[in-house]
Amino acid sequence: QVQLVESGGGLVQPGGSLRLSCAASGSISTNYVMGWYRQASGKQRELVARITIRGYTDYADFVKDRFTISRDNAKNTLYLQMNSLKPEDTAVYYCNLVNGATGFGSWGQGTQVTVSS
């Protein structure tokens, strides 16, 4: 019922920055949690950061103090500001939305982030 479309990925040098966006559409609850996950080649998908409707945030240790998650509730859009990028950050980044009432989740198609010199 919910569609998520990510954008903003690309190639960046180590130490550089990118800002990812995720636009949500469809049947969206007024109570939901949105987050970013990533999956590197040959690795399992892992949580990067998530944010509640009230703005409470949770970050993975490996991105804390470098990445910032935010949301624009009026636009149903999620953002991830990524600074001080490292080659280890190279992965496909996925947007996720979880209905706070039902626990049902939706995923975007992913956007590739490549950090390389």
Tab-separated table of C-alpha atoms in Angstrom:
chain	number	residue	atom	x	y	z
A	1	GLN	CA	0.000	0.000	0.000
A	2	VAL	CA	2.992	2.291	0.531
A	3	GLN	CA	5.480	3.164	-2.181
A	4	LEU	CA	8.948	4.462	-1.364
A	5	VAL	CA	11.301	6.046	-3.893
A	6	GLU	CA	14.894	6.846	-2.984
A	7	SER	CA	17.152	9.330	-4.725
A	8	GLY	CA	20.463	11.100	-4.196
A	9	GLY	CA	22.913	8.234	-4.406
A	10	GLY	CA	26.033	8.342	-6.523
A	11	LEU	CA	29.815	8.312	-6.562
A	12	VAL	CA	31.695	10.420	-4.039
A	13	GLN	CA	35.296	10.670	-2.854
A	14	PRO	CA	36.282	9.655	0.679
A	15	GLY	CA	35.510	12.497	3.060
A	16	GLY	CA	32.765	13.797	0.824
A	17	SER	CA	29.049	14.178	1.436
A	18	LEU	CA	25.762	13.029	-0.048
A	19	ARG	CA	22.147	13.645	0.852
A	20	LEU	CA	19.656	10.866	0.231
A	21	SER	CA	15.924	11.429	-0.079
A	22	CYS	CA	12.990	9.043	0.172
A	23	ALA	CA	9.529	10.081	-0.964
A	24	ALA	CA	6.635	8.072	0.449
A	25	SER	CA	3.230	7.776	-1.174
A	26	GLY	CA	0.104	5.666	-0.893
A	27	SER	CA	-1.759	4.650	2.237
A	28	ILE	CA	0.452	6.142	4.931
A	29	SER	CA	-0.509	5.948	8.588
A	30	THR	CA	-0.264	8.972	10.840
A	31	ASN	CA	1.832	6.819	13.163
A	32	TYR	CA	4.881	5.416	11.424
A	33	VAL	CA	8.612	5.029	11.709
A	34	MET	CA	10.940	5.615	8.774
A	35	GLY	CA	14.516	4.532	8.457
A	36	TRP	CA	17.520	3.914	6.266
A	37	TYR	CA	19.176	0.539	5.843
A	38	ARG	CA	22.133	-0.436	3.716
A	39	GLN	CA	23.473	-3.590	2.157
A	40	ALA	CA	27.030	-3.882	0.919
A	41	SER	CA	28.019	-6.493	-1.631
A	42	GLY	CA	28.186	-9.884	0.029
A	43	LYS	CA	26.927	-8.524	3.354
A	44	GLN	CA	23.649	-8.600	5.222
A	45	ARG	CA	21.303	-5.643	5.267
A	46	GLU	CA	21.836	-3.457	8.327
A	47	LEU	CA	20.167	-0.520	10.011
A	48	VAL	CA	21.736	2.887	9.392
A	49	ALA	CA	19.269	5.171	11.169
A	50	ARG	CA	15.574	5.537	11.905
A	51	ILE	CA	13.236	8.291	13.036
A	52	THR	CA	9.742	8.356	14.540
A	53	ILE	CA	6.895	10.724	13.719
A	54	ARG	CA	7.892	12.777	16.764
A	55	GLY	CA	11.498	13.028	15.647
A	56	TYR	CA	13.107	10.492	17.956
A	57	THR	CA	16.212	9.134	16.246
A	58	ASP	CA	18.320	6.019	16.496
A	59	TYR	CA	21.681	5.526	14.763
A	60	ALA	CA	23.974	2.629	14.122
A	61	ASP	CA	27.293	3.057	15.906
A	62	PHE	CA	29.283	3.035	12.680
A	63	VAL	CA	27.544	6.168	11.338
A	64	LYS	CA	26.947	8.125	14.530
A	65	ASP	CA	28.347	11.682	14.374
A	66	ARG	CA	28.674	11.430	10.588
A	67	PHE	CA	25.118	10.856	9.332
A	68	THR	CA	21.937	12.733	10.206
A	69	ILE	CA	18.432	11.418	9.591
A	70	SER	CA	15.485	13.794	9.288
A	71	ARG	CA	11.944	13.847	7.939
A	72	ASP	CA	9.479	16.333	6.529
A	73	ASN	CA	6.097	15.041	7.669
A	74	ALA	CA	4.165	17.488	5.489
A	75	LYS	CA	5.916	16.123	2.400
A	76	ASN	CA	6.141	12.503	3.593
A	77	THR	CA	9.827	12.619	2.787
A	78	LEU	CA	12.787	11.102	4.599
A	79	TYR	CA	16.357	12.357	4.343
A	80	LEU	CA	19.804	11.099	5.209
A	81	GLN	CA	22.646	13.604	5.274
A	82	MET	CA	25.900	11.681	4.985
A	83	ASN	CA	29.166	13.448	5.807
A	84	SER	CA	32.754	12.245	6.125
A	85	LEU	CA	31.998	9.291	3.904
A	86	LYS	CA	34.317	6.309	3.950
A	87	PRO	CA	34.876	3.544	1.398
A	88	GLU	CA	33.255	1.196	3.927
A	89	ASP	CA	30.005	3.148	3.464
A	90	THR	CA	29.720	1.833	-0.084
A	91	ALA	CA	26.403	-0.005	-0.300
A	92	VAL	CA	22.889	0.084	-1.635
A	93	TYR	CA	20.856	2.274	0.698
A	94	TYR	CA	17.206	1.382	1.238
A	95	CYS	CA	14.350	3.435	2.629
A	96	ASN	CA	12.003	1.675	5.030
A	97	LEU	CA	8.641	2.592	6.536
A	98	VAL	CA	6.955	0.703	9.369
A	99	ASN	CA	3.336	1.263	10.339
A	100	GLY	CA	3.356	2.054	14.033
A	101	ALA	CA	-0.020	0.425	14.622
A	102	THR	CA	0.388	-2.810	12.648
A	103	GLY	CA	4.141	-3.267	12.365
A	104	PHE	CA	3.857	-3.782	8.610
A	105	GLY	CA	6.876	-2.563	6.693
A	106	SER	CA	7.570	-1.308	3.180
A	107	TRP	CA	10.846	-0.978	1.282
A	108	GLY	CA	12.114	1.244	-1.472
A	109	GLN	CA	14.079	0.018	-4.474
A	110	GLY	CA	17.396	1.231	-3.109
A	111	THR	CA	19.952	3.769	-4.276
A	112	GLN	CA	23.634	3.011	-4.811
A	113	VAL	CA	26.227	4.930	-2.820
A	114	THR	CA	29.837	4.415	-3.861
A	115	VAL	CA	32.706	6.004	-1.932
A	116	SER	CA	35.966	5.721	-3.830
A	117	SER	CA	38.998	7.762	-4.780
